[in-house]
Tab-separated table of C-alpha atoms in Angstrom:
chain	number	residue	atom	x	y	z
N	1	MET	CA	84.338	15.872	52.611
N	2	THR	CA	83.140	12.850	54.576
N	3	THR	CA	85.533	11.828	57.345
N	4	ASP	CA	85.857	8.444	59.015
N	5	SER	CA	84.300	9.994	62.092
N	6	ASP	CA	81.276	11.032	60.002
N	7	LEU	CA	80.901	7.478	58.672
N	8	ILE	CA	81.061	5.948	62.136
N	9	ARG	CA	78.590	8.467	63.535
N	10	ARG	CA	76.168	7.902	60.622
N	11	SER	CA	76.405	4.115	61.010
N	12	SER	CA	74.388	4.276	64.251
N	13	LYS	CA	71.316	5.137	62.139
N	14	ASP	CA	72.491	3.720	58.803
N	15	PRO	CA	74.593	0.536	59.257
N	16	GLN	CA	75.516	0.652	55.541
N	17	ALA	CA	77.676	3.712	56.258
N	18	PHE	CA	80.084	1.384	58.076
N	19	ALA	CA	80.594	-0.553	54.818
N	20	ALA	CA	82.397	2.482	53.387
N	21	LEU	CA	84.865	2.296	56.279
N	22	TYR	CA	85.374	-1.418	55.565
N	23	ASP	CA	85.966	-0.733	51.868
N	24	LYS	CA	88.462	1.988	52.729
N	25	TYR	CA	90.644	0.087	55.237
N	26	SER	CA	90.035	-3.671	55.001
N	27	ARG	CA	92.972	-4.286	52.637
N	28	ALA	CA	95.399	-2.347	54.844
N	29	VAL	CA	94.276	-4.248	57.956
N	30	TYR	CA	94.552	-7.557	56.051
N	31	ARG	CA	98.115	-6.743	54.876
N	32	TYR	CA	99.160	-5.780	58.396
N	33	ALA	CA	97.724	-8.999	59.878
N	34	ALA	CA	99.179	-11.153	57.082
N	35	THR	CA	102.622	-9.662	57.566
N	36	ARG	CA	102.517	-10.297	61.310
N	37	ALA	CA	100.768	-13.676	61.419
N	38	GLY	CA	100.506	-15.096	57.894
N	39	ASP	CA	97.732	-15.276	55.317
N	40	SER	CA	95.924	-18.090	57.115
N	41	VAL	CA	95.258	-15.838	60.105
N	42	ALA	CA	94.862	-12.498	58.325
N	43	GLU	CA	91.339	-13.070	57.023
N	44	ASP	CA	90.031	-13.882	60.517
N	45	VAL	CA	91.857	-10.941	62.093
N	46	MET	CA	90.517	-8.554	59.460
N	47	SER	CA	86.942	-9.825	59.858
N	48	GLN	CA	87.110	-9.729	63.642
N	49	THR	CA	88.648	-6.246	63.579
N	50	PHE	CA	85.684	-4.822	61.704
N	51	LEU	CA	83.192	-6.812	63.772
N	52	VAL	CA	84.704	-5.471	67.017
N	53	ALA	CA	84.867	-1.977	65.506
N	54	TYR	CA	81.214	-2.118	64.462
N	55	GLU	CA	80.060	-3.412	67.830
N	56	SER	CA	82.092	-0.816	69.732
N	57	ARG	CA	81.635	2.120	67.352
N	58	GLU	CA	79.941	4.167	70.088
N	59	ALA	CA	83.313	4.236	71.873
N	60	PHE	CA	85.092	5.859	68.893
N	61	ASP	CA	86.445	9.307	69.764
N	62	ASP	CA	84.725	11.817	67.432
N	63	GLU	CA	87.742	14.127	67.663
N	64	TRP	CA	89.638	11.750	65.374
N	65	ASP	CA	88.824	12.095	61.679
N	66	ASP	CA	91.074	9.161	60.783
N	67	ALA	CA	89.875	5.719	61.966
N	68	ARG	CA	93.102	3.874	61.041
N	69	PRO	CA	94.744	4.116	64.492
N	70	TRP	CA	91.553	2.815	66.116
N	71	LEU	CA	91.264	-0.077	63.641
N	72	PHE	CA	94.952	-1.013	63.873
N	73	GLY	CA	94.697	-0.879	67.664
N	74	ILE	CA	91.889	-3.434	67.520
N	75	ALA	CA	93.861	-5.579	65.034
N	76	THR	CA	96.968	-5.417	67.245
N	77	ASN	CA	94.981	-6.621	70.265
N	78	LEU	CA	93.528	-9.486	68.219
N	79	LEU	CA	97.020	-10.443	67.014
N	80	ARG	CA	98.278	-10.430	70.618
N	81	ARG	CA	95.458	-12.799	71.544
N	82	HIS	CA	96.271	-15.001	68.544
N	83	HIS	CA	99.965	-15.207	69.496
N	84	ARG	CA	99.112	-16.068	73.116
N	85	THR	CA	96.714	-18.786	71.959
N	86	GLU	CA	99.281	-20.141	69.520
N	87	ALA	CA	101.971	-20.187	72.217
N	88	ARG	CA	99.656	-22.124	74.573
N	89	ARG	CA	98.807	-24.583	71.784
N	90	LEU	CA	102.488	-25.147	70.957
N	91	ARG	CA	103.284	-25.781	74.610
N	92	ALA	CA	100.441	-28.275	74.756
N	93	PHE	CA	101.660	-30.033	71.590
N	94	ALA	CA	105.207	-30.212	72.922
N	95	LYS	CA	103.995	-31.571	76.233
N	96	ALA	CA	101.768	-34.141	74.537
N	97	ALA	CA	104.617	-35.227	72.280
N	98	GLY	CA	106.956	-35.555	75.246
N	99	ARG	CA	109.430	-33.081	73.804
N	100	ASP	CA	110.974	-30.160	75.603
N	101	SER	CA	112.135	-28.233	72.545
N	102	TYR	CA	109.075	-25.962	72.511
N	103	GLU	CA	108.799	-25.270	76.226
N	104	ASP	CA	108.265	-21.628	75.437
N	105	GLY	CA	105.798	-21.145	72.571
N	106	ALA	CA	106.928	-17.518	72.272
N	107	ASP	CA	110.072	-18.817	70.532
N	108	ARG	CA	107.894	-20.378	67.835
N	109	VAL	CA	105.964	-17.125	67.396
N	110	ALA	CA	109.217	-15.191	67.095
N	111	GLU	CA	110.404	-17.685	64.443
N	112	ARG	CA	107.298	-16.945	62.357
N	113	LEU	CA	107.906	-13.231	62.697
N	114	ASP	CA	111.490	-13.742	61.569
N	115	ALA	CA	110.327	-15.561	58.453
N	116	ALA	CA	107.941	-12.699	57.652
N	117	VAL	CA	110.644	-10.056	57.630
N	118	LYS	CA	112.921	-12.312	55.522
N	119	SER	CA	116.165	-10.928	56.742
N	120	SER	CA	118.077	-12.932	59.276
N	121	ASN	CA	120.121	-10.050	60.703
N	122	LEU	CA	117.146	-7.714	60.969
N	123	ALA	CA	114.891	-10.476	62.200
N	124	ALA	CA	117.321	-11.309	64.964
N	125	ALA	CA	117.437	-7.640	65.957
N	126	ILE	CA	113.642	-7.337	65.864
N	127	ARG	CA	113.351	-10.422	68.065
N	128	THR	CA	115.486	-8.779	70.730
N	129	LEU	CA	113.020	-5.890	70.985
N	130	SER	CA	110.484	-5.871	73.786
N	131	THR	CA	106.926	-6.690	72.724
N	132	ALA	CA	105.893	-3.029	73.101
N	133	ASP	CA	108.854	-1.765	71.055
N	134	ARG	CA	108.275	-4.402	68.372
N	135	GLU	CA	104.563	-3.551	68.054
N	136	CYS	CA	105.404	0.122	67.750
N	137	LEU	CA	107.959	-0.569	65.021
N	138	LEU	CA	105.566	-2.821	63.098
N	139	LEU	CA	102.694	-0.324	63.338
N	140	TYR	CA	105.037	2.312	61.929
N	141	ALA	CA	106.496	0.149	59.169
N	142	TRP	CA	103.542	-1.970	58.122
N	143	ALA	CA	100.451	0.004	59.153
N	144	ASP	CA	101.942	3.356	58.066
N	145	LEU	CA	100.583	5.157	61.137
N	146	THR	CA	101.786	8.529	62.431
N	147	TYR	CA	103.157	8.908	65.958
N	148	GLU	CA	99.734	10.061	67.152
N	149	GLY	CA	98.096	7.143	65.382
N	150	MET	CA	100.444	4.663	67.035
N	151	ALA	CA	99.753	6.291	70.411
N	152	LEU	CA	96.024	5.861	69.861
N	153	ALA	CA	96.418	2.292	68.601
N	154	THR	CA	98.526	1.185	71.563
N	155	GLY	CA	96.905	3.342	74.256
N	156	VAL	CA	100.083	5.126	75.354
N	157	PRO	CA	101.202	8.789	75.184
N	158	VAL	CA	102.955	10.068	72.053
N	159	GLY	CA	106.158	10.535	74.068
N	160	THR	CA	106.169	6.831	74.908
N	161	VAL	CA	105.706	5.996	71.223
N	162	ARG	CA	108.685	8.210	70.359
N	163	SER	CA	110.838	6.501	72.986
N	164	ARG	CA	109.833	3.021	71.860
N	165	LEU	CA	110.358	3.791	68.188
N	166	ASN	CA	113.719	5.485	68.793
N	167	ARG	CA	114.898	2.535	70.861
N	168	ALA	CA	113.743	0.081	68.179
N	169	ARG	CA	115.343	2.131	65.391
N	170	ARG	CA	118.668	2.303	67.196
N	171	ILE	CA	118.767	-1.481	67.522
N	172	ILE	CA	117.625	-2.091	63.930
N	173	ARG	CA	120.063	0.461	62.510
N	174	GLY	CA	122.869	-1.184	64.433
N	175	ALA	CA	121.916	-4.610	63.107
N	176	ALA	CA	121.666	-3.294	59.547
N	177	GLY	CA	124.871	-1.258	59.755
N	178	LEU	CA	122.975	1.995	59.122
N	179	LEU	CA	124.064	4.018	62.127
N	180	ASN	CA	125.040	7.026	59.963
N	181	MET	CA	121.687	7.355	58.121
N	182	ASP	CA	120.160	10.836	58.445
N	183	GLU	CA	116.723	11.401	60.022
N	184	GLU	CA	115.011	12.516	56.783
N	185	GLU	CA	115.886	9.252	55.116
N	186	ILE	CA	114.761	7.285	58.155
N	187	GLU	CA	111.326	8.966	58.180
N	188	HIS	CA	110.723	8.072	54.496
N	189	GLY	CA	109.316	11.567	54.005
N	190	ARG	CA	106.550	10.970	56.588
N	191	ALA	CA	105.715	13.954	58.786
N	192	ILE	CA	106.443	13.541	62.460
N	193	THR	CA	103.250	14.598	64.183
N	194	PRO	CA	103.812	16.529	67.401
N	195	ALA	CA	101.923	15.558	70.523
N	196	ARG	CA	98.582	17.325	70.907
N	197	ASN	CA	99.660	18.930	74.140
N	198	ALA	CA	103.158	19.831	72.881
């Protein structure tokens, strides 16, 4: 069976091997980017994700058979850059228009995120999360990554991912009135991957 690691390794001598990785994950990366930033941004984020991945494929850790955490980590960094750029642009527009209502462009970004989740109570709860907690929650919910995958994507230990996700879940459950839901239902049947050094 050919793993993602095999494809990336082979692509150094046969660039077409990387196309198989694109075919395998481009839709998932597009959906993740579209959910976080809208369809107008998703195509660019997806294209840039695979361009960055191709150009930095020598840095991929061969111990990982699954390339999804690596790809979603790249996409998450690109989305962060997009949101920062958008916030700066909104501040500039507000300043040019002589209005003070958009002094902080982050509010505008949060409003777009709220619209994407289409639930005012949950959106309000998600907005109260720290950026790190929110990214962890969205990687879990929309990118379907394991704990180890989220750790790889965000560059933090698995224990930190667990803490961030637990904190985010507690807030979201409270907002949704689901404080009595059992853990099996919360995990949606997904295996909780233990830390490598556990």
